[in-house]
mmCIF file of C-alpha atoms in Angstrom:
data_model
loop_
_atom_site.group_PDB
_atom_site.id
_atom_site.type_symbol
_atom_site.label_atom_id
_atom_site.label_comp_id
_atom_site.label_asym_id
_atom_site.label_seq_id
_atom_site.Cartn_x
_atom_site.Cartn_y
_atom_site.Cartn_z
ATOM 1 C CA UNK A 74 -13.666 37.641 15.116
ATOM 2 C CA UNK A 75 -17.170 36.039 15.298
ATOM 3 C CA UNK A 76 -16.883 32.300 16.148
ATOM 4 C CA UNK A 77 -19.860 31.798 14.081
ATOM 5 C CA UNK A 78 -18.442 32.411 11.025
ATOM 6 C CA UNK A 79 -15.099 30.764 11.521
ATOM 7 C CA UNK A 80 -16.692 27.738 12.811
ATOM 8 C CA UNK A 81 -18.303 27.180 9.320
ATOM 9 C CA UNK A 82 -14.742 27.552 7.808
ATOM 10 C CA UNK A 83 -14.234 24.770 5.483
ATOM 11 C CA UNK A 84 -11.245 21.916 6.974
ATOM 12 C CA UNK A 85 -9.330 23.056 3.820
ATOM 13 C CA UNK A 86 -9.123 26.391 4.009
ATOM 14 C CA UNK A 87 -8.586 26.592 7.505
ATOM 15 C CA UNK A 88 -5.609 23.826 6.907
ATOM 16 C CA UNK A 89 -4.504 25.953 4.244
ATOM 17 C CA UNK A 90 -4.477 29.289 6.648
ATOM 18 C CA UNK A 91 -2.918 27.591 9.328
ATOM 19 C CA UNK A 92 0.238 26.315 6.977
ATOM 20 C CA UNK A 93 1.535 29.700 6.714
ATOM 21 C CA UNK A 94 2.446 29.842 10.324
ATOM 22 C CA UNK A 95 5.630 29.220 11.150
ATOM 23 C CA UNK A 96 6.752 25.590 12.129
ATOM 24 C CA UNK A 97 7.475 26.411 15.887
ATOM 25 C CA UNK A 98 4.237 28.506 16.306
ATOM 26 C CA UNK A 99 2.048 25.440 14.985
ATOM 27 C CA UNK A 100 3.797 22.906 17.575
ATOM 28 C CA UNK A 101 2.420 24.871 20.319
ATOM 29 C CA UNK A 102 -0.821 24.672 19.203
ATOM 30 C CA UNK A 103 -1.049 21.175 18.941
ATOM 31 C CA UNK A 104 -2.488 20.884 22.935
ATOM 32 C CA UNK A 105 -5.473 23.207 21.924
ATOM 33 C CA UNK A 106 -7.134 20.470 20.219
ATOM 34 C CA UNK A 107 -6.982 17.107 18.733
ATOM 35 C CA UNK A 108 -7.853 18.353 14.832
ATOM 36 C CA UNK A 109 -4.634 20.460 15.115
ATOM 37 C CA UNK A 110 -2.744 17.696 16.721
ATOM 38 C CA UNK A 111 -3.517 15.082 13.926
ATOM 39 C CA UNK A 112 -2.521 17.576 11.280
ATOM 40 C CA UNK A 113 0.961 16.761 12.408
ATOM 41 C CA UNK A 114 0.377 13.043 10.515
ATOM 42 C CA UNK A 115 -0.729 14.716 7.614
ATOM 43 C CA UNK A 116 0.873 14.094 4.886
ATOM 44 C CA UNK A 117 -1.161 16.780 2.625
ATOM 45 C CA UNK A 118 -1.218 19.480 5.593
ATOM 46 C CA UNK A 119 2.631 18.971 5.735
ATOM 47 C CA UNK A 120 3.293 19.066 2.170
ATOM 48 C CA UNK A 121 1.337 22.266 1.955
ATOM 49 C CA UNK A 122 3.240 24.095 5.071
ATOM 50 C CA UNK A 123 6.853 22.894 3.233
ATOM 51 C CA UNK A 124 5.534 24.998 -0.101
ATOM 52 C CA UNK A 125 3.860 27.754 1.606
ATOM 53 C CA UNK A 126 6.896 29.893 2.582
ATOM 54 C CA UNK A 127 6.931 29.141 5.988
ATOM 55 C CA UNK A 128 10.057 26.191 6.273
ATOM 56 C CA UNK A 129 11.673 25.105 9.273
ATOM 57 C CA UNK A 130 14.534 27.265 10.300
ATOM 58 C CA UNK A 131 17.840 25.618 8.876
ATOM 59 C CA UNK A 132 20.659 25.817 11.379
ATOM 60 C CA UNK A 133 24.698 25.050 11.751
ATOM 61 C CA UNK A 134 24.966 23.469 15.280
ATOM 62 C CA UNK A 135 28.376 23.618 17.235
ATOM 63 C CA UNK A 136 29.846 20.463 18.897
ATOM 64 C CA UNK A 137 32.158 21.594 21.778
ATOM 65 C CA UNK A 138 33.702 19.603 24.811
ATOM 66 C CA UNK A 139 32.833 23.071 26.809
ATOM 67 C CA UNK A 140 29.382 22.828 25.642
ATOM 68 C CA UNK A 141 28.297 18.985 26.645
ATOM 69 C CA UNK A 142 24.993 18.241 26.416
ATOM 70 C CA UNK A 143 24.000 22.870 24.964
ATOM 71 C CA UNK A 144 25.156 22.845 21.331
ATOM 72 C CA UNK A 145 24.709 26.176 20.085
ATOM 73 C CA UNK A 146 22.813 27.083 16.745
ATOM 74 C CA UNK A 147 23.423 29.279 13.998
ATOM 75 C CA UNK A 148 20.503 30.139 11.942
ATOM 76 C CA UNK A 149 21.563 30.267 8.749
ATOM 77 C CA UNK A 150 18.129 31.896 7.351
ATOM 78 C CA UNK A 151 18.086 34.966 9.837
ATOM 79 C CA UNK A 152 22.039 35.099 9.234
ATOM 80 C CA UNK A 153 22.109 35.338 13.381
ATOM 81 C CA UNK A 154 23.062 33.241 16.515
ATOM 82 C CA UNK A 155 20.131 31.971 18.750
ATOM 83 C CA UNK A 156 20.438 33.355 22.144
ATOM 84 C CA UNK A 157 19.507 28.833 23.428
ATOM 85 C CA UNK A 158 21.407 26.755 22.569
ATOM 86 C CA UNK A 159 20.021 23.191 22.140
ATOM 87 C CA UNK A 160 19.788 21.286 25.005
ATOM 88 C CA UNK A 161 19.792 17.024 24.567
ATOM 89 C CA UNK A 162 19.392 16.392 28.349
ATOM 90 C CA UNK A 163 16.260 14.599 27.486
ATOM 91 C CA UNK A 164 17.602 12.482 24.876
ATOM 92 C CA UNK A 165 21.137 12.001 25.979
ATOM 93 C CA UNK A 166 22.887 10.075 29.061
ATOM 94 C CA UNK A 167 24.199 12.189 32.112
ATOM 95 C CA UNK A 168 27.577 12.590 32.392
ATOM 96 C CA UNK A 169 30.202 10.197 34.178
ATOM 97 C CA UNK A 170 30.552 10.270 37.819
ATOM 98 C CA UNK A 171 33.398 12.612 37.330
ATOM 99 C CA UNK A 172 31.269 14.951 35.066
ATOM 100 C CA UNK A 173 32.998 13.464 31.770
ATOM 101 C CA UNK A 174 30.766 13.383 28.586
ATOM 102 C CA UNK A 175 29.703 10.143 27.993
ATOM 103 C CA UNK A 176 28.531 10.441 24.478
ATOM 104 C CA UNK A 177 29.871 12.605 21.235
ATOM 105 C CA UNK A 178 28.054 13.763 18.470
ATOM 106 C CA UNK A 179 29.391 12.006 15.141
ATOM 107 C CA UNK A 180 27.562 12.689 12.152
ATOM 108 C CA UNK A 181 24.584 14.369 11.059
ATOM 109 C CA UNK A 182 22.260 13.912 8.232
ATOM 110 C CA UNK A 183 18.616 15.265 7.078
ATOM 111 C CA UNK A 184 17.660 15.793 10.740
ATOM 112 C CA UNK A 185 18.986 12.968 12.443
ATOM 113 C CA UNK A 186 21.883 13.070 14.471
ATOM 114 C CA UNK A 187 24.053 10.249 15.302
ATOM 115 C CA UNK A 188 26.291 9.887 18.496
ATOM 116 C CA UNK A 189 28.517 7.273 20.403
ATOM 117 C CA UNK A 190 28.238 5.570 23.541
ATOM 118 C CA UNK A 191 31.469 4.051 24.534
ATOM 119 C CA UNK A 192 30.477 2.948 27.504
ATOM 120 C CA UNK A 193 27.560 0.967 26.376
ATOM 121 C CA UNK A 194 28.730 0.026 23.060
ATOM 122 C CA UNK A 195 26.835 1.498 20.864
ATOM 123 C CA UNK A 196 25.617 4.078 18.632
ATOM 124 C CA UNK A 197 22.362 6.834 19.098
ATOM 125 C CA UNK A 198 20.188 7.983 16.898
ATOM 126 C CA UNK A 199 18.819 10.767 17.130
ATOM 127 C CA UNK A 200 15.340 13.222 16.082
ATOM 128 C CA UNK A 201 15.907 16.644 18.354
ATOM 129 C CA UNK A 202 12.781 17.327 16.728
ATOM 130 C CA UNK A 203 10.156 14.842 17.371
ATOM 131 C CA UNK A 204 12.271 13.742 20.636
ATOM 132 C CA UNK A 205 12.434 10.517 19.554
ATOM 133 C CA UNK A 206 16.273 7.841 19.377
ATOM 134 C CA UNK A 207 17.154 4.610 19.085
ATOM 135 C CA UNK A 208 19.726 2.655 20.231
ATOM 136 C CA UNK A 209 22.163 0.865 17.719
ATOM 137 C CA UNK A 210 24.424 -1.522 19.543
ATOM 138 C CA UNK A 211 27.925 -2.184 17.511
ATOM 139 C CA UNK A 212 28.169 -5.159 15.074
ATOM 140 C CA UNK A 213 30.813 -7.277 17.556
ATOM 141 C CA UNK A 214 32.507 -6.519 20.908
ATOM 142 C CA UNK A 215 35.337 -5.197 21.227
ATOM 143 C CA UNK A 216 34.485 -2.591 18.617
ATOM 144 C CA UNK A 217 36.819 0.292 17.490
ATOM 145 C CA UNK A 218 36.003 2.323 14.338
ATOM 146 C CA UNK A 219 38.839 5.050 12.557
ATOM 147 C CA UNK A 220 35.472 6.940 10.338
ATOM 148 C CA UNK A 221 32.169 6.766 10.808
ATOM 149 C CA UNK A 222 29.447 8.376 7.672
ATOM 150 C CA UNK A 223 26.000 9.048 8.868
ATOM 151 C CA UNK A 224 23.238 8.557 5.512
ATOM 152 C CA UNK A 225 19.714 9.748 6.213
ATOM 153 C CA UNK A 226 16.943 8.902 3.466
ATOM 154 C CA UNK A 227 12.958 9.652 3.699
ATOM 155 C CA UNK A 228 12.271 6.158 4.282
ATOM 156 C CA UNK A 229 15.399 4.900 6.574
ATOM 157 C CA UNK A 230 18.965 5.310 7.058
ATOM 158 C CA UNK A 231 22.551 3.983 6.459
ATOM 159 C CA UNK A 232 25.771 3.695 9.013
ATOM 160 C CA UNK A 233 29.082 3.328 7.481
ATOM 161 C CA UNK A 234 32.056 2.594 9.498
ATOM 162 C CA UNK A 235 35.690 2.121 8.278
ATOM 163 C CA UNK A 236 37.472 -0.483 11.195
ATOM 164 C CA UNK A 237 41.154 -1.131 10.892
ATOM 165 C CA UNK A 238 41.046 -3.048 14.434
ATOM 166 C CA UNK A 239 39.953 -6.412 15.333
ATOM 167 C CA UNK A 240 38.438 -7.082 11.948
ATOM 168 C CA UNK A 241 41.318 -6.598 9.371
ATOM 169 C CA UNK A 242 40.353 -3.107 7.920
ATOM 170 C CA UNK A 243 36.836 -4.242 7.197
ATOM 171 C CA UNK A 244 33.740 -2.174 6.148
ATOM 172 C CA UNK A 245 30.591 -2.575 8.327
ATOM 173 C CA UNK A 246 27.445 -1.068 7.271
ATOM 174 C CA UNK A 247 23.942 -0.397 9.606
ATOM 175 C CA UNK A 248 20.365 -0.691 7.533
ATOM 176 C CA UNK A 249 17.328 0.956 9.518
ATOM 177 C CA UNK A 250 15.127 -1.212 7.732
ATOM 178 C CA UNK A 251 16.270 -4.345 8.423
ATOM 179 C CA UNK A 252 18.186 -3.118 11.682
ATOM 180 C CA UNK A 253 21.374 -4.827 11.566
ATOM 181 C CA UNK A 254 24.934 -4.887 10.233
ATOM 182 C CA UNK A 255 26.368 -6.367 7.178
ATOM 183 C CA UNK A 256 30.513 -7.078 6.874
ATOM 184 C CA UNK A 257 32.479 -6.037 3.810
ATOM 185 C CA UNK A 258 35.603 -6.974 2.619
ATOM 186 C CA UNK A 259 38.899 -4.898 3.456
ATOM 187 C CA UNK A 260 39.102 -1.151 2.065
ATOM 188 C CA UNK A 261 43.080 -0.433 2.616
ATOM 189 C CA UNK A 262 44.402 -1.330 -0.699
ATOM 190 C CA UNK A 263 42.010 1.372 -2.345
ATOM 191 C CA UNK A 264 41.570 3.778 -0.006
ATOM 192 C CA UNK A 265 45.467 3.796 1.576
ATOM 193 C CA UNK A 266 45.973 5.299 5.198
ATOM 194 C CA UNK A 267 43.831 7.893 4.700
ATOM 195 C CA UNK A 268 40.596 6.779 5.676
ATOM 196 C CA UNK A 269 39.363 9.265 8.796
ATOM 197 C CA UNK A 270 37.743 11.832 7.141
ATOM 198 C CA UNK A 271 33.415 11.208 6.190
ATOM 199 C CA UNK A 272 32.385 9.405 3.629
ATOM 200 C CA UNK A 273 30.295 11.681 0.902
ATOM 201 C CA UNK A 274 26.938 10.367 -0.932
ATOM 202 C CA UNK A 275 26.888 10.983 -4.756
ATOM 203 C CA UNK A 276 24.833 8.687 -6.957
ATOM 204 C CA UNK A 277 24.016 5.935 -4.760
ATOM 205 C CA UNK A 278 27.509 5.525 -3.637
ATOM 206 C CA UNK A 279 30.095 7.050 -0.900
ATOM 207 C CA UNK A 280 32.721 8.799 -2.236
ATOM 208 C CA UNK A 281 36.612 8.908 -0.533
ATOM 209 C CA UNK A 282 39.581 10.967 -1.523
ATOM 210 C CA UNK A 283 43.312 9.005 -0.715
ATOM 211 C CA UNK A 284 46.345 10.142 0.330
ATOM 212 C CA UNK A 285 49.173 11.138 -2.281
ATOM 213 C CA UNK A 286 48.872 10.885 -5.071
ATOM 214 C CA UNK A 287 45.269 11.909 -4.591
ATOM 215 C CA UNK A 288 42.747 10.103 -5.882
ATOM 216 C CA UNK A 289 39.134 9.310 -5.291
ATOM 217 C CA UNK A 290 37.443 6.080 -4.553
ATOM 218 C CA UNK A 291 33.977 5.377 -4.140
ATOM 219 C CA UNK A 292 31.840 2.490 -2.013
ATOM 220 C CA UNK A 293 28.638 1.280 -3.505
ATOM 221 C CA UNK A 294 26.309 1.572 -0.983
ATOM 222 C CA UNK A 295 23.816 -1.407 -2.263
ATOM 223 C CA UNK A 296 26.229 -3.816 -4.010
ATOM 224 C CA UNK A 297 29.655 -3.295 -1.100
ATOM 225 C CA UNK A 298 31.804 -2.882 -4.518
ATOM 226 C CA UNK A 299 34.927 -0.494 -4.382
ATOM 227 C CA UNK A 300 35.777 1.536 -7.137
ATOM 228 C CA UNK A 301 37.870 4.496 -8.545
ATOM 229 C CA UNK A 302 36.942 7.294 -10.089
ATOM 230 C CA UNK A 303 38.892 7.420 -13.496
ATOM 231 C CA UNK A 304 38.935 11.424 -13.574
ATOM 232 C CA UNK A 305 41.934 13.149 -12.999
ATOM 233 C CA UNK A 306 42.473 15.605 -10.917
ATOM 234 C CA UNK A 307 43.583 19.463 -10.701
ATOM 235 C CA UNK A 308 47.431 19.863 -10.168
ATOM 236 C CA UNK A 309 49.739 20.756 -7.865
ATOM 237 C CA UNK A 310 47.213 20.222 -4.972
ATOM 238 C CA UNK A 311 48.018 20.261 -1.118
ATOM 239 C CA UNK A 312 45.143 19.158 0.083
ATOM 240 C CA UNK A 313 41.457 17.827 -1.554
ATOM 241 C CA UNK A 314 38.277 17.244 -0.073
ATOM 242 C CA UNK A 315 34.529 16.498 -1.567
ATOM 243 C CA UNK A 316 31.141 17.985 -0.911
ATOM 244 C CA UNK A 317 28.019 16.683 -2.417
ATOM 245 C CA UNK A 318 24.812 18.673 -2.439
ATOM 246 C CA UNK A 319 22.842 15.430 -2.017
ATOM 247 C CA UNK A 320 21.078 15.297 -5.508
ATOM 248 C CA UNK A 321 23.266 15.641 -8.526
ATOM 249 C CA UNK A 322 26.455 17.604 -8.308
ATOM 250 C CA UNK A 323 29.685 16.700 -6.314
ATOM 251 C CA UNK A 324 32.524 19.452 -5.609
ATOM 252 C CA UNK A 325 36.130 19.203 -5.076
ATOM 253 C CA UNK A 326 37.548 21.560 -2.640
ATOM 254 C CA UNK A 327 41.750 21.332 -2.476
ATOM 255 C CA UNK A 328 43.983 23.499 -1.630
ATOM 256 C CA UNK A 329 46.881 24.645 -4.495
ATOM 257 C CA UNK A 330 50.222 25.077 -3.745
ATOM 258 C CA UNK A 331 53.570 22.937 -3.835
ATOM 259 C CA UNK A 332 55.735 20.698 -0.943
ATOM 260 C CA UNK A 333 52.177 20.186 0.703
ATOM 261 C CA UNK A 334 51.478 24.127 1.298
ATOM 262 C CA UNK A 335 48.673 25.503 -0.413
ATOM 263 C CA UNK A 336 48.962 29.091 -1.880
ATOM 264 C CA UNK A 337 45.029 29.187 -2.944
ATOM 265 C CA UNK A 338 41.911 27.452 -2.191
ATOM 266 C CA UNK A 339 39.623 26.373 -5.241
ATOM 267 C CA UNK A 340 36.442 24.525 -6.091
ATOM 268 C CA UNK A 341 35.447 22.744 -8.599
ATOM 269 C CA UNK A 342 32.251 20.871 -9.910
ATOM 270 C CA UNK A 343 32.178 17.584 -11.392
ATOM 271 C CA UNK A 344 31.214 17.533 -14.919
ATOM 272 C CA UNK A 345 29.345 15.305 -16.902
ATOM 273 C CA UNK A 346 32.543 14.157 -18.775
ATOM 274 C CA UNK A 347 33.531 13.077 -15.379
ATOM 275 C CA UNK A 348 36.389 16.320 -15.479
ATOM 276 C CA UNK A 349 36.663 18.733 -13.015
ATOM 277 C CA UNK A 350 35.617 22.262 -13.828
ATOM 278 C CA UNK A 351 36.651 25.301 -11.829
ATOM 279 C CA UNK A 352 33.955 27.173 -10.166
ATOM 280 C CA UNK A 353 36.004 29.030 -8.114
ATOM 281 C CA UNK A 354 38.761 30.911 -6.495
ATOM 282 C CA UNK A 355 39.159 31.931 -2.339
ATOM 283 C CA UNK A 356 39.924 35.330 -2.477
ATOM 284 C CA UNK A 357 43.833 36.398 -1.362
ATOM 285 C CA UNK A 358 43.042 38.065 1.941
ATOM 286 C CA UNK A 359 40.502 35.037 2.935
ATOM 287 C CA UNK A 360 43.319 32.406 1.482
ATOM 288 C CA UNK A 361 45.617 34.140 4.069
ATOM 289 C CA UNK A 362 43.833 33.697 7.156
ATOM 290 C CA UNK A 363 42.590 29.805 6.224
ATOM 291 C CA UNK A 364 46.192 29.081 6.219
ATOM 292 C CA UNK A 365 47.247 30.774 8.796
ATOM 293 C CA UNK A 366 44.272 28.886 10.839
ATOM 294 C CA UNK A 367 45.015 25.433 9.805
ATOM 295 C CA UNK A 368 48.943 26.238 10.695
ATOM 296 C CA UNK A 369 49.322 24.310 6.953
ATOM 297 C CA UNK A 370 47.821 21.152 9.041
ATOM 298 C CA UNK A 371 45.139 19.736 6.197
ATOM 299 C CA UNK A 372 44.087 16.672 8.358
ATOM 300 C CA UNK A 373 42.380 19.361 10.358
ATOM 301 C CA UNK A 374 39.879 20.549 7.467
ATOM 302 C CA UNK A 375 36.428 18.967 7.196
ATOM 303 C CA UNK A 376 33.738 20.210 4.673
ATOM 304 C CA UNK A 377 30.226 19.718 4.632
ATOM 305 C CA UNK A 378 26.996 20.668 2.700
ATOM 306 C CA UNK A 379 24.585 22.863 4.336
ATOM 307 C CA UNK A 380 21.602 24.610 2.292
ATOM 308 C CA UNK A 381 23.070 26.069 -0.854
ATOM 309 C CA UNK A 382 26.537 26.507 1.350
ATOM 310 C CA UNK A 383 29.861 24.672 1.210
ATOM 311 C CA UNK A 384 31.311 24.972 5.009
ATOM 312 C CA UNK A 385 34.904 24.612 5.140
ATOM 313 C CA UNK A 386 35.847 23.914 8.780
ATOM 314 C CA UNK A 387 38.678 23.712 11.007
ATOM 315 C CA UNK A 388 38.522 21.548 14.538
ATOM 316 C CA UNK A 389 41.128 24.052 15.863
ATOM 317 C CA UNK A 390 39.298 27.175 14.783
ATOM 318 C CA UNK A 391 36.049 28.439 16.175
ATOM 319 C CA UNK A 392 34.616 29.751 12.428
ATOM 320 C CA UNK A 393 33.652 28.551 9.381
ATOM 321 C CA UNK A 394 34.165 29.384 6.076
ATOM 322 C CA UNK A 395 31.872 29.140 3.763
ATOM 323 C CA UNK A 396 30.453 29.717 -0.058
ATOM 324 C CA UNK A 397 27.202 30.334 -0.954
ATOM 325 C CA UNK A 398 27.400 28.296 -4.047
ATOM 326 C CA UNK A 399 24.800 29.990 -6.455
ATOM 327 C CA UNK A 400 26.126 33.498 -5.894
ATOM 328 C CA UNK A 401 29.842 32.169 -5.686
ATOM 329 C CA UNK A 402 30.600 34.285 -2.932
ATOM 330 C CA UNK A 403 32.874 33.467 0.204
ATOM 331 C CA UNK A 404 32.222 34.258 3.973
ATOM 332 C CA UNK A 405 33.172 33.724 7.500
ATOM 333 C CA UNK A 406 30.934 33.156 9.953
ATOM 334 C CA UNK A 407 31.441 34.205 13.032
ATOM 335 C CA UNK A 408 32.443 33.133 16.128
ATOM 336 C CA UNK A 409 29.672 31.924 18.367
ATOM 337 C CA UNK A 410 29.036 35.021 21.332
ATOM 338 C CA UNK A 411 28.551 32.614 24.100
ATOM 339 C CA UNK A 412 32.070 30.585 23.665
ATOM 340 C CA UNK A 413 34.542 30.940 26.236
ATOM 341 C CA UNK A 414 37.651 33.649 25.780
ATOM 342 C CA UNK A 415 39.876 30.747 26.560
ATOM 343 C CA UNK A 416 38.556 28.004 24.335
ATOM 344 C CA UNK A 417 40.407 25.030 23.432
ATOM 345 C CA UNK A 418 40.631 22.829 20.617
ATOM 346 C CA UNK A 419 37.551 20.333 18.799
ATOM 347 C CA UNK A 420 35.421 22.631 17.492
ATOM 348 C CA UNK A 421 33.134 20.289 15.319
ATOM 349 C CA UNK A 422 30.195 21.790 12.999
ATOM 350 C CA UNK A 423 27.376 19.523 11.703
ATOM 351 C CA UNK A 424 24.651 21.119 9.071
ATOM 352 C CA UNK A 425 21.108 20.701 11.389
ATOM 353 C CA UNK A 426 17.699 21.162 9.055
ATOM 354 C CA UNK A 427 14.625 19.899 11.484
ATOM 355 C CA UNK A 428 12.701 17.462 9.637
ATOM 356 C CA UNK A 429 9.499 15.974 11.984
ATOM 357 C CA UNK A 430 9.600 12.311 10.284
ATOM 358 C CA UNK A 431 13.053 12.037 9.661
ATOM 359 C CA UNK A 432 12.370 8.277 11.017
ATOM 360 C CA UNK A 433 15.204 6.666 13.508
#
């Protein structure tokens, strides 16, 4: 096309052209010039390329001790597996001399990734995106944590670690914006033993389930106040867990059956009675093969939110099982192509949507 005319192009419209490309396309134009570069820190040209269509790809990443360092990635838009997997060599430590990983991947939240360091003692934060991390050294030394709930808001983020050693079952929590760790008091006589699975934001607080007799308990996030949640719940349930979509709604997913094996899987949606309404039911042949997985061993199952999707997840299995909440359908997902035919155990899934100022 003639330069001529495109170089009297008004700044707008050409912004406005160039937001329909997609994300990865407009990265690798940023070297051609500095106007393209700087649209990066624009907060208009970036609000425009999030409503235009043209989003970053959403993806469920796989956490594997056979893939250190190469975590594979599941778009969940295309509905395929990426042929690369996504290397952290940049970001991450090498291994140990003896080729041991020396870091594992935790939590995940809006983009941000967090991981351990034993060695050094401390945590990592981490934007794959904009290659950036930050090192967040533990609140005291020695430090030894049983749960660990990553929080990621626009404008900073939250660590929330349950400690039953060396500091009397205490709750520590991480601020980004002041960077540093506040103490709170002991958590055992609400929460019970059953304190190792995530932590799960609803409403400004983090939200628990117990042991039996199930309950759930929550953990204001500003004020460090426990609380329970006076609902009750379904009956004759095997196993419970929470998922929260991150705005308004928080599900219950638990498993039905009696002497702590579940003959059905259900989910239900809190309601604004604060009762638990069914949504609904895992189909027979699907119920069959999620028990069969989890060998009726519940402390195995983790769930987690992921774009419209409620992941059900196994650390012995290597798929997921999800529901696509608005159409109230069920799925598996399947195996990733590149695992190994002899894989082992610790399969861990973490919900991975890019976001270029997700801030660490």
């Amino acid at each position: 096309m003639d330069p001529a005319i495109w170089s009297r192009l008004p700044e707008e419209l050409l912004e406005h052209v160039l937001s329909f490309l997609p994300v990865r396309t407009f990265l690798n134009l940023r070297s051609t010039c500095k106007h393209f570069k700087s649209l990066l820190f624009s907060p208009s040209f970036m609000s425009k390329h999030t409503t235009s269509g043209s989003p970053f790809s959403s993806f469920l990443l796989l956490s594997h001790p056979q893939f250190y360092q190469q975590f594979p990635l599941y778009d969940s838009i295309s509905g395929s597996w990426r042929h690369l997997a996504l290397s952290l060599s940049v970001l991450l430590p090498v291994a140990g001399s003896n080729g041991s990983p020396t870091c594992t991947l935790l939590s995940s939240s809006n983009g941000l990734f967090c991981f351990s360091l034993p060695s050094s003692y401390s945590l990592l934060v981490c934007n794959f995106l904009a290659k950036s991390s930050r090192i967040v050294e533990f609140p005291s030394y020695p430090f030894s944590f049983d749960s660990l709930t990553f929080v990621s808001r626009p404008f900073g983020y939250k660590i929330f670690v349950l400690c039953s050693k060396f500091s009397s079952n205490s709750v520590f929590v991480y601020d980004s914006k002041i960077h540093s760790w506040q103490k709170f008091g002991p958590f055992e006589p609400i929460l019970g033993d059953d304190y190792r699975q995530e932590g799960v934001l609803f409403d400004g607080s983090l939200y628990f389930t117990t042991s039996e007799p199930f309950s759930i308990a929550c953990f204001d996030l500003e004020s460090g106040r426990w609380e329970r949640l006076d609902s009750e719940l379904p009956g004759d349930l095997a196993f419970v867990r929470l998922v929260s979509d991150g705005e308004n709604k928080l599900y219950l997913i638990g498993g039905v059956g009696r002497n702590g094996i579940s003959r059905g899987v259900k989910l239900w949606e809190l309601g604004g009675g604060r009762n638990w309404i069914e949504v609904e039911s895992l189909p027979e042949m699907m119920c069959k093969k999620f028990v069969s997985v989890c060998y009726h061993n519940y402390e195995r199952v983790y769930c987690f939110w992921h774009q419209g999707m409620i992941c059900i997840c196994c650390y012995t299995w290597p798929e997921i099982l999800y529901c696509k909440v608005s159409r109230r359908t069920w799925h598996w997902l399947p195996k990733c192509p590149s695992l190994p035919e002899k894989w082992s155990c610790g399969f861990r899934w973490f919900s991975f949507v890019p976001d270029l100022y997700a801030a660490v």
